[in-house]
Tab-separated table of C-alpha atoms and ligand atoms in Angstrom:
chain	number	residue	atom	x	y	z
A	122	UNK	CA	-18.439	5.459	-15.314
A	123	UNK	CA	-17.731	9.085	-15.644
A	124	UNK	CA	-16.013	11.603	-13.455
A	125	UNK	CA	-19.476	13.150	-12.481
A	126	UNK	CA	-20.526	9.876	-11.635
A	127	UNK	CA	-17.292	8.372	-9.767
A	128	UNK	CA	-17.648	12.378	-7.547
A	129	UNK	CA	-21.664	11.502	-7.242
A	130	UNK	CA	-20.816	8.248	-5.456
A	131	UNK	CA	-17.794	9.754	-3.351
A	132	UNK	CA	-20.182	12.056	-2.014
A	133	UNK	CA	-23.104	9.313	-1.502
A	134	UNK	CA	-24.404	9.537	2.011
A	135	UNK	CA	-27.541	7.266	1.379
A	136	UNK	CA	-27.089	3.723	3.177
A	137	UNK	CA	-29.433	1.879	1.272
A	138	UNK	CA	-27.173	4.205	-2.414
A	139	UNK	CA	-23.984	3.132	-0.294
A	140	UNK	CA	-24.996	-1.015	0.237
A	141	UNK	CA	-25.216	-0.961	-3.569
A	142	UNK	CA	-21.730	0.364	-4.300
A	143	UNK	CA	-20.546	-2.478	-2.114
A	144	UNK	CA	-22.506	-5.184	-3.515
A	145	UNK	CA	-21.608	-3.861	-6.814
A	146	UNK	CA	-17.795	-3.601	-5.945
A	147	UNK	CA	-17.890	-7.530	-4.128
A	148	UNK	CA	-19.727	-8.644	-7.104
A	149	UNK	CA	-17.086	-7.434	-9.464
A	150	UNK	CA	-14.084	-8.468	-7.382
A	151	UNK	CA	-16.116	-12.329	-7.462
A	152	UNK	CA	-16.477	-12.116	-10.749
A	153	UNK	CA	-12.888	-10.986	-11.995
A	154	UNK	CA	-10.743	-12.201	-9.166
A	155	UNK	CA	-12.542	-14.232	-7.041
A	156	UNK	CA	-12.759	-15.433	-3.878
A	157	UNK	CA	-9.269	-15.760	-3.118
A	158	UNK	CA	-7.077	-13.268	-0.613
A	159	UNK	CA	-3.486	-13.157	-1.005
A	160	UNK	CA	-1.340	-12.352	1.745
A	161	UNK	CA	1.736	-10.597	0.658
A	162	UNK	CA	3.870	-10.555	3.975
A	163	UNK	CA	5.456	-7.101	5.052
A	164	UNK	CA	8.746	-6.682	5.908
A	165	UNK	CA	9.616	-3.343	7.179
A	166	UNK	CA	13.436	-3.513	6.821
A	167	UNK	CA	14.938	-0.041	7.430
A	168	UNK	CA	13.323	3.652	8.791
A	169	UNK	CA	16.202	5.393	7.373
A	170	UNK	CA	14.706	8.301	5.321
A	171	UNK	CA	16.113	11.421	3.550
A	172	UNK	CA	12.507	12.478	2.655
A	173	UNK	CA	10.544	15.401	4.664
A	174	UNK	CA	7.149	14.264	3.406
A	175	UNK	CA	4.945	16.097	6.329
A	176	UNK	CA	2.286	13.007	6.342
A	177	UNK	CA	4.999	10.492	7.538
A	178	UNK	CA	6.063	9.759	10.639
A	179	UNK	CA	9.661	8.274	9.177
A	180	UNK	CA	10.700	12.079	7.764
A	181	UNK	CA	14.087	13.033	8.241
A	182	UNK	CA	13.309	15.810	10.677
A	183	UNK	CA	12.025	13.335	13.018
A	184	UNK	CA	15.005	13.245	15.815
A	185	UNK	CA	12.866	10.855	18.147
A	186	UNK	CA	13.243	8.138	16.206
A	187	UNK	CA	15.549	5.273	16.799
A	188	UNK	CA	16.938	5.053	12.854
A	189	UNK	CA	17.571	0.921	11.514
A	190	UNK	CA	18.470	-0.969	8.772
A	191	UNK	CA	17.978	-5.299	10.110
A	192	UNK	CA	20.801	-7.067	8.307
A	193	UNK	CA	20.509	-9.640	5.541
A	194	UNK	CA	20.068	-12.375	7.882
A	195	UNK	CA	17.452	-10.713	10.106
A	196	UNK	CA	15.331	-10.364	6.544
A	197	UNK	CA	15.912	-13.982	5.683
A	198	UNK	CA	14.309	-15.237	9.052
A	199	UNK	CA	11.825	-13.053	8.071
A	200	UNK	CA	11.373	-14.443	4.765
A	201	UNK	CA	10.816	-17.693	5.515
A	202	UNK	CA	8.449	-16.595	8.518
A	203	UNK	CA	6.261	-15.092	5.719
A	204	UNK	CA	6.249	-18.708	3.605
A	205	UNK	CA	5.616	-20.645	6.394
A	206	UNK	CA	2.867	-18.332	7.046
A	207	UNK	CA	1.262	-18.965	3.889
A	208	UNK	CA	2.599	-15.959	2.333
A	209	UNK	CA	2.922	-16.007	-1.870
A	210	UNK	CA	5.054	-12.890	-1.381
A	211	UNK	CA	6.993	-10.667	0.626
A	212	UNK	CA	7.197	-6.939	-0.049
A	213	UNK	CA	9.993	-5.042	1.246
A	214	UNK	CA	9.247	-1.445	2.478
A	215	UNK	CA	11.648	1.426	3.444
A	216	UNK	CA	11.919	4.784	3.863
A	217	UNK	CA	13.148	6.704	0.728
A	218	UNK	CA	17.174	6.673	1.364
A	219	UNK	CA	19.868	7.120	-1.334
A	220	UNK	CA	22.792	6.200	0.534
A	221	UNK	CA	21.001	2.244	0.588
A	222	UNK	CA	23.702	0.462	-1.679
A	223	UNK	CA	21.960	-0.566	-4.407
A	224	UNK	CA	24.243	-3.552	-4.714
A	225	UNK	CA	23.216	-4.373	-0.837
A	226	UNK	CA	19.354	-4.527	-1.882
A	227	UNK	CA	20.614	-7.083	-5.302
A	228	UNK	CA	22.570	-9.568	-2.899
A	229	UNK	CA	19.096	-9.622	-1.052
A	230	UNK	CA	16.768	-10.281	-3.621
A	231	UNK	CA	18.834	-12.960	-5.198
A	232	UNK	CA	18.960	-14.718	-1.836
A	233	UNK	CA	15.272	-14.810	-1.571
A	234	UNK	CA	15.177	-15.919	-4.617
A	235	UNK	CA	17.121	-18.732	-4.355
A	236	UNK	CA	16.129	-19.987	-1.140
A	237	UNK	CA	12.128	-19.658	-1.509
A	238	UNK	CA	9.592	-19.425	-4.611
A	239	UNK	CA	8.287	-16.121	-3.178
A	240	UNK	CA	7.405	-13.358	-5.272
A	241	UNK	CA	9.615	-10.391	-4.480
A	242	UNK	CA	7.482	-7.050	-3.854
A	243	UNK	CA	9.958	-3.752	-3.594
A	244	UNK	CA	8.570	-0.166	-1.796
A	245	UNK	CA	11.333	1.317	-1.232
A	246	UNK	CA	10.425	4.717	-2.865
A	247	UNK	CA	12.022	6.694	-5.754
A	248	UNK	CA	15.475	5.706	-6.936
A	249	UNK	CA	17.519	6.050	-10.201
A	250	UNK	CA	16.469	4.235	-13.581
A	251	UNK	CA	19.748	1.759	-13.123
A	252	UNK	CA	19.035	0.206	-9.551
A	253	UNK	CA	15.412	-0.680	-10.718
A	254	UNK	CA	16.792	-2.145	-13.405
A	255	UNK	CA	19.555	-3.760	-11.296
A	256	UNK	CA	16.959	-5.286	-8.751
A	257	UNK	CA	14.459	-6.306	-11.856
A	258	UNK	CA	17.578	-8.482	-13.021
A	259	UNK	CA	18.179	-9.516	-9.671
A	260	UNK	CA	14.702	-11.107	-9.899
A	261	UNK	CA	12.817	-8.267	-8.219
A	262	UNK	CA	8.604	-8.870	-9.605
A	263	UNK	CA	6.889	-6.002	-8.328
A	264	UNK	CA	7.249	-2.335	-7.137
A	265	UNK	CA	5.142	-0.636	-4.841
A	266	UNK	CA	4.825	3.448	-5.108
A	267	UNK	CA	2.420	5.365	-4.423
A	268	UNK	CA	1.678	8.656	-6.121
A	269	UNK	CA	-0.063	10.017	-2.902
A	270	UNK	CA	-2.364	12.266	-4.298
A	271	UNK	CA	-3.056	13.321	-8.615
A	272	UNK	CA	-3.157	16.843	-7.595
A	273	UNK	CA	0.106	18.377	-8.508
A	274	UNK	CA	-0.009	21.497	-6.003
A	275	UNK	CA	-1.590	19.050	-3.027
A	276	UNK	CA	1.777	17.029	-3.780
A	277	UNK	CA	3.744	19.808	-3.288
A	278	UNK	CA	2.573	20.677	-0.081
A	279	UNK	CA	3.095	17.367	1.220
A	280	UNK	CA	6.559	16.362	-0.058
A	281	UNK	CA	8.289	19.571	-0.754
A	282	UNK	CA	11.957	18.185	-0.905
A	283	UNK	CA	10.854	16.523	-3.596
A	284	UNK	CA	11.057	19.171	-6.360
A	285	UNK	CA	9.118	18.302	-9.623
A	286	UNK	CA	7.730	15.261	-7.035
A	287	UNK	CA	4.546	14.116	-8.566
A	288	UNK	CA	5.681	13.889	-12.116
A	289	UNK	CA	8.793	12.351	-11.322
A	290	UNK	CA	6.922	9.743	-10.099
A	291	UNK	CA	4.694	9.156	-12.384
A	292	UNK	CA	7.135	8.944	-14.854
A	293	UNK	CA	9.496	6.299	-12.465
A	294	UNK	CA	6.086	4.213	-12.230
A	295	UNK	CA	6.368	4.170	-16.582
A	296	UNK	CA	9.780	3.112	-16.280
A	297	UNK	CA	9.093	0.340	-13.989
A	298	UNK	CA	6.401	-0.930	-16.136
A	299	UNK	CA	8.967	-0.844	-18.966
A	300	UNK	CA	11.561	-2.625	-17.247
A	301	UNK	CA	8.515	-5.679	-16.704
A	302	UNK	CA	7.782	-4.991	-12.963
A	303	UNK	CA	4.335	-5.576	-12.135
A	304	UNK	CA	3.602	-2.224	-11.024
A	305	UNK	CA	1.161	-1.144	-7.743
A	306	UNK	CA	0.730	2.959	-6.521
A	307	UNK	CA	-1.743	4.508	-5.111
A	308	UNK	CA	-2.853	7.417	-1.975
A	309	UNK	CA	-4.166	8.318	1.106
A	310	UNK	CA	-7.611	9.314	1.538
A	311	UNK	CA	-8.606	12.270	3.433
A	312	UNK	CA	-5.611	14.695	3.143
A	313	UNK	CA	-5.968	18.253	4.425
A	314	UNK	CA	-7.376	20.215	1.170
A	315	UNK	CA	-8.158	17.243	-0.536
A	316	UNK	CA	-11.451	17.217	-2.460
A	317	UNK	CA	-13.986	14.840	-3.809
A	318	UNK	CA	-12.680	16.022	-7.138
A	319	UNK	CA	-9.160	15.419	-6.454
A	320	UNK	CA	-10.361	11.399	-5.358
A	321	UNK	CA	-12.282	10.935	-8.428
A	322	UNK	CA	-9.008	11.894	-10.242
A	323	UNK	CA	-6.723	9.544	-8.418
A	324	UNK	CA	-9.222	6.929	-9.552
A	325	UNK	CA	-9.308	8.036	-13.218
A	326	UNK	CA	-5.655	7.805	-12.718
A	327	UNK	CA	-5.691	4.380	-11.686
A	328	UNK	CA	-7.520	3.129	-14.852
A	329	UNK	CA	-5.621	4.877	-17.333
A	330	UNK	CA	-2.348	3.903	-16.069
A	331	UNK	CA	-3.545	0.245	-16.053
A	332	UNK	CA	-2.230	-0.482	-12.683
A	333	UNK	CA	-1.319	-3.848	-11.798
A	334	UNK	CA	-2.042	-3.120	-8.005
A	335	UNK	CA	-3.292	-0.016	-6.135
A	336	UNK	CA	-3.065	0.646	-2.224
A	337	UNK	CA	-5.593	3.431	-1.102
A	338	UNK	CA	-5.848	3.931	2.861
A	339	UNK	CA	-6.925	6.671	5.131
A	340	UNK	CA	-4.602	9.240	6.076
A	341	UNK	CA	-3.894	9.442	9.681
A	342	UNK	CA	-2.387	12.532	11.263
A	343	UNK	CA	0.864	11.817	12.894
A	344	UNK	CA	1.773	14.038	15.968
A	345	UNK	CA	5.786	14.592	15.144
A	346	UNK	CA	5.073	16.043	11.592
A	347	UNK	CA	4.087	19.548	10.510
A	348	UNK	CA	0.800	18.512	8.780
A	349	UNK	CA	-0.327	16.081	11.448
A	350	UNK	CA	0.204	18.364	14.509
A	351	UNK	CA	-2.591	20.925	13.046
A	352	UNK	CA	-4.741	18.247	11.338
A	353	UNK	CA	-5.300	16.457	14.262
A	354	UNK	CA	-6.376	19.190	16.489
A	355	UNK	CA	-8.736	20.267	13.570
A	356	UNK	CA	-9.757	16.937	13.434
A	357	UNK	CA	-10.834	17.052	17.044
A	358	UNK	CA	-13.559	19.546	16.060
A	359	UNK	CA	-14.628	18.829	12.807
A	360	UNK	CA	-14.442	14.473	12.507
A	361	UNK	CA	-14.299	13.634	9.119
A	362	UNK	CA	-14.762	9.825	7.900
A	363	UNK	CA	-11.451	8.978	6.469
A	364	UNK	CA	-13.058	5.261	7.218
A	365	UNK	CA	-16.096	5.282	5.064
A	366	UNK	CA	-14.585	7.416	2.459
A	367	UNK	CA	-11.467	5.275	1.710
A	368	UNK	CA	-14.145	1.965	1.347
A	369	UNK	CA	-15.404	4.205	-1.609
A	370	UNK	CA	-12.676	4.322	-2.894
A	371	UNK	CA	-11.514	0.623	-2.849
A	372	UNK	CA	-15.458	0.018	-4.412
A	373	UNK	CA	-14.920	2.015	-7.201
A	374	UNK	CA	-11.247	1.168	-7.766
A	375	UNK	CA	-12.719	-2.223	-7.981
A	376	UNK	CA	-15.341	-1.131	-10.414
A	377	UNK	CA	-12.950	0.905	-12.416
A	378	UNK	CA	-9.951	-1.526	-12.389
A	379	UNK	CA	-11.730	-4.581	-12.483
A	380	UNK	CA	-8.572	-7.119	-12.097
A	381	UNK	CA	-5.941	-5.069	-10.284
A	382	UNK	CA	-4.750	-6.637	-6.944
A	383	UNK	CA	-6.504	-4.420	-4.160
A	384	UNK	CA	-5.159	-4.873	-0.600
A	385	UNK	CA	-7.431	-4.143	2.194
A	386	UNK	CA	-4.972	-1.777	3.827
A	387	UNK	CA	-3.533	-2.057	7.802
A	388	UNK	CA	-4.069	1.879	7.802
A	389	UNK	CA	-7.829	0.928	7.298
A	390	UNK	CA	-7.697	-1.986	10.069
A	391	UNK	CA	-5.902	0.847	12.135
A	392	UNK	CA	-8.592	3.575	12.053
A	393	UNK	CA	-11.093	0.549	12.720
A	394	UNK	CA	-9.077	-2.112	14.418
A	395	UNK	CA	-12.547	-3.934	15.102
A	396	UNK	CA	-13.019	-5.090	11.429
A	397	UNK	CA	-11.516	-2.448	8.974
A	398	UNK	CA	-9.690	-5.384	6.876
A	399	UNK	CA	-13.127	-7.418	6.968
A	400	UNK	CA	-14.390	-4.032	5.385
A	401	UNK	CA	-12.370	-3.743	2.887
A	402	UNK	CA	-12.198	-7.604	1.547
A	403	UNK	CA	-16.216	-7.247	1.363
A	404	UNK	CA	-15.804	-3.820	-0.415
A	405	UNK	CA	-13.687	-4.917	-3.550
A	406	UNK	CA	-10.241	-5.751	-1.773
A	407	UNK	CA	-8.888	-9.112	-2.506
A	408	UNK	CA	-5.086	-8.717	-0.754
A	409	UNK	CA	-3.951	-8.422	2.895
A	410	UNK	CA	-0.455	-7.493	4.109
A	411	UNK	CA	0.310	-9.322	7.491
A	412	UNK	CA	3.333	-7.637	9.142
A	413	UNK	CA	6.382	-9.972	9.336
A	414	UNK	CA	8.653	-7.139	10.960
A	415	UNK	CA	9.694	-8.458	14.406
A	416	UNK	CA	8.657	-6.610	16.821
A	417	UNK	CA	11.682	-4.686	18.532
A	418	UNK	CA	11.990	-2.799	14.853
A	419	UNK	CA	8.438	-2.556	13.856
A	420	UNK	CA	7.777	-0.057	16.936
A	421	UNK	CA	10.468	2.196	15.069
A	422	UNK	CA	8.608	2.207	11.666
A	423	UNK	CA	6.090	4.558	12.784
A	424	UNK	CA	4.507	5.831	9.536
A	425	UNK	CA	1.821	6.962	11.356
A	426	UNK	CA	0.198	6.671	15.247
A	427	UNK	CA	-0.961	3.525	16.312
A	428	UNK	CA	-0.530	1.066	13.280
A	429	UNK	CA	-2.217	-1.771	13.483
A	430	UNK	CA	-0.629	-4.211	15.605
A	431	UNK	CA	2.226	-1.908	16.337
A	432	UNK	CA	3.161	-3.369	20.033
A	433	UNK	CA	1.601	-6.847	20.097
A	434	UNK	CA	0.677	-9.523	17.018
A	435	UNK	CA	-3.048	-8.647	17.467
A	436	UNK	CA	-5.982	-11.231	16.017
A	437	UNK	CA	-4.586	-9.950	12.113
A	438	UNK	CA	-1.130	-10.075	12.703
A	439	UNK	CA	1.192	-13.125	13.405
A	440	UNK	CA	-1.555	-15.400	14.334
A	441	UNK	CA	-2.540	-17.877	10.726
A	442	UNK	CA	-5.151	-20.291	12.517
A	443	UNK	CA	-6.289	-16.355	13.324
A	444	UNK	CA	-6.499	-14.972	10.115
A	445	UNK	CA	-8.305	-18.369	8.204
A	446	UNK	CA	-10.884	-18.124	10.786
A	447	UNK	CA	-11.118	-14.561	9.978
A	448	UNK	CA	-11.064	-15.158	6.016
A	449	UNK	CA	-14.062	-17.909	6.629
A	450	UNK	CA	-15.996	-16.225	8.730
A	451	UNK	CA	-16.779	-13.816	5.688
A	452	UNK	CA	-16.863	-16.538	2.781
A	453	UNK	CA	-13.103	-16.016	1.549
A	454	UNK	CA	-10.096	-18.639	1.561
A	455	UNK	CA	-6.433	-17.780	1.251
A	456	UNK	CA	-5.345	-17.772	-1.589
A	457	UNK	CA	-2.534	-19.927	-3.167
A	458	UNK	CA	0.481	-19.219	-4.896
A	459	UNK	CA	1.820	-16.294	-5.924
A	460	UNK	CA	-1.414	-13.957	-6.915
A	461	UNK	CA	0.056	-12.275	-9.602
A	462	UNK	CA	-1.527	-9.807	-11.296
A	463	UNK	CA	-4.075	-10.911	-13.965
A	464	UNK	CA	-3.392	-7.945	-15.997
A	465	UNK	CA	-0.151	-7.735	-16.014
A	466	UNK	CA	-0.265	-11.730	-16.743
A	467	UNK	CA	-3.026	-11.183	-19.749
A	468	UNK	CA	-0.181	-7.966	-20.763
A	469	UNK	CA	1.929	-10.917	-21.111
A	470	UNK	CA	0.152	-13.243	-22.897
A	471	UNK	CA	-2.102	-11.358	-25.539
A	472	UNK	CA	-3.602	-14.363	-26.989
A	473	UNK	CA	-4.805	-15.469	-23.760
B	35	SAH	N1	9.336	5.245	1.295
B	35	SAH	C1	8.456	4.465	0.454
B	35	SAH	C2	7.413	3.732	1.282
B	35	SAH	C3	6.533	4.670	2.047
B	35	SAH	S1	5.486	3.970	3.294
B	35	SAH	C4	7.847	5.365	-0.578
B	35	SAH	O1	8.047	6.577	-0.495
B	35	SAH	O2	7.212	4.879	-1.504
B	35	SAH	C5	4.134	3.417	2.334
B	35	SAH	C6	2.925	4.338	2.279
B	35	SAH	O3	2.429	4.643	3.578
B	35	SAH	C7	3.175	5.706	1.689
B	35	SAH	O4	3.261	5.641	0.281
B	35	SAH	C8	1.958	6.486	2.171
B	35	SAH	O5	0.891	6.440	1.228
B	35	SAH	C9	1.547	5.734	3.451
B	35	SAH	N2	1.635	6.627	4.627
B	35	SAH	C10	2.711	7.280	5.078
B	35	SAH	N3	2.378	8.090	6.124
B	35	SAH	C11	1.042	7.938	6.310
B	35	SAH	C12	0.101	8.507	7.227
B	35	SAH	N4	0.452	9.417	8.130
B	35	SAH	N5	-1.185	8.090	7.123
B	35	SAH	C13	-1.560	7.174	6.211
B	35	SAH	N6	-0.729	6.618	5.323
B	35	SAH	C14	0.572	6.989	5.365
């Protein structure tokens, strides 16, 4: 599929065009990884930020929030929350903060490490070359960051303390790929200025940097940063569907990236809290992230308004009888194990 096809199908308005994207997109997420959904738990230890990304709610400018870091033991109860969940991994999400000691985040994954057979996710943002190789010793397996958007002067606008942003993360996503992470990125969908174009060359994007997982979710205008005060009064006149638009992207992620691990994302289940993760499982995802975060932190780790489950562990969230109900209600199981990647596993065994 070429560009001019990938932007035809972005702009598809036809429901009878749009069914057969998704059929096409479940059919290829049966075919090349199946019928399983891996939960990855989320563990939201620490707000602290030194960014001033104007999309995020956790931006250092924002004085209204109630700044944490839960301590090592806090995490572990966490961790083990997350296995007994059913959980094949836990990722680990922060803001983006220097001044975490790098040694701190080692002693951490080494406990996990010992104590469960989880698979260590890290999404903690950009740091230096020698703490991602620190943490990869440490037993670290994958690394979460998103690239946010392929257009280098979109970037700009939307993390401008990060100077040279987009290609120095590109270039950090390389590095973690060399240092043997399995390696996930991705971006929101529906940015101010963003354009059909700009989607269809995240997705290229995807493909040629052979991702081993990609995250795509709707952007949603938060009211205590610069770009979501204006977008969501302009949003109040002009709706746009952030909704339908990201499913096209998870179809033809699928289609273009046949085997990458696809979460359906809880910023999809939060613009439709009704059955935005059913959605995006039956529109090539094959991953969902139940949050682990106990509650009297997770109401601090506002990345956006009115996350999914923010205040109370809603049908998705901390409820497992829940969730397999949920998963067999739409013809999927949970699946078992770790879920690595099967590219990066095929990477490592060419003769396979
Ligand atoms: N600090 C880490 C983790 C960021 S939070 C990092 O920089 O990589 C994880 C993701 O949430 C971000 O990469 C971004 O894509 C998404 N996000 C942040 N604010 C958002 C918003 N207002 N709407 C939708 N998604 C958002």
């Amino acid at each position: 599929m070429d560009r001019e096809e990938i932007i035809r199908w972005l702009g598809e308005e036809d429901p009878s065009q749009l069914e057969t994207l998704w059929q096409l997109a479940d059919a290829a997420r049966m075919r090349h990884v199946g019928e399983a959904v891996h939960l990855r738990g989320l563990i939201e230890f620490s707000n602290q930020c030194s960014q001033d990304c104007t999309y995020c709610g956790l931006h250092v400018g924002n004085k209204n929030l109630t700044r944490y870091r839960m301590s090592e033991d806090e995490i572990l109860a966490c961790v083990h929350s997350a296995a007994e969940f059913g959980c094949g991994t836990v990722v680990l999400q922060s803001g983006q903060n220097p001044a975490m000691p790098a040694k701190w985040m080692e002693s951490l994954i080494g406990r996990i490490k010992r104590e469960t057979s989880l698979a260590v996710t890290l999404s903690v943002g950009l740091r230096r070359e020698r703490d991602f190789a620190l943490w990869r010793q440490a037993g670290a397996d994958r690394y979460l960051l998103r690239f946010e958007t392929s257009n280098p002067r979109l970037f700009e606008t939307i993390c401008p303390l990060l100077s040279g942003g987009l290609s120095r993360r590109m270039s950090a996503l390389d590095v973690l790929g060399a240092l043997g992470y399995e390696v996930g990125s991705g971006v929101m969908v529906g940015l101010p200025g963003q354009s059909l174009g700009d989607l269809a060359d995240d997705i290229e994007c995807f493909r040629r940097l052979g991702l081993d997982m990609v995250g795509v979710g709707p952007y949603i205008p938060h009211p205590g940063t610069s770009l979501g005060a204006d977008e969501a009064r302009r949003r109040e006149s002009q709706p746009i569907d952030t909704e339908l638009m990201t499913c096209k992207v998870v179809a033809l992620t699928r289609l273009l990236c046949p085997r990458t691990n696809i979460p359906s994302t809880t910023a999809l289940a939060t613009v439709n809290p009704a059955e935005g993760w059913e959605l995006g499982l039956a529109r090539g995802a094959n991953v969902i992230m139940p949050n682990m975060t106990p509650e009297k932190y997770r109401i601090h780790y506002e990345i956006y308004p009115a996350k999914a489950c923010i205040h109370q562990p809603g049908k998705h969230c901390l409820d497992n009888e829940n969730l397999q109900g949920l998963l067999e209600s739409i013809g999927r199981k949970t699946g078992t194990g770790r879920g690595d990647s099967l590219n990066y596993l095929a990477a490592a065994t060419p003769n396979k």
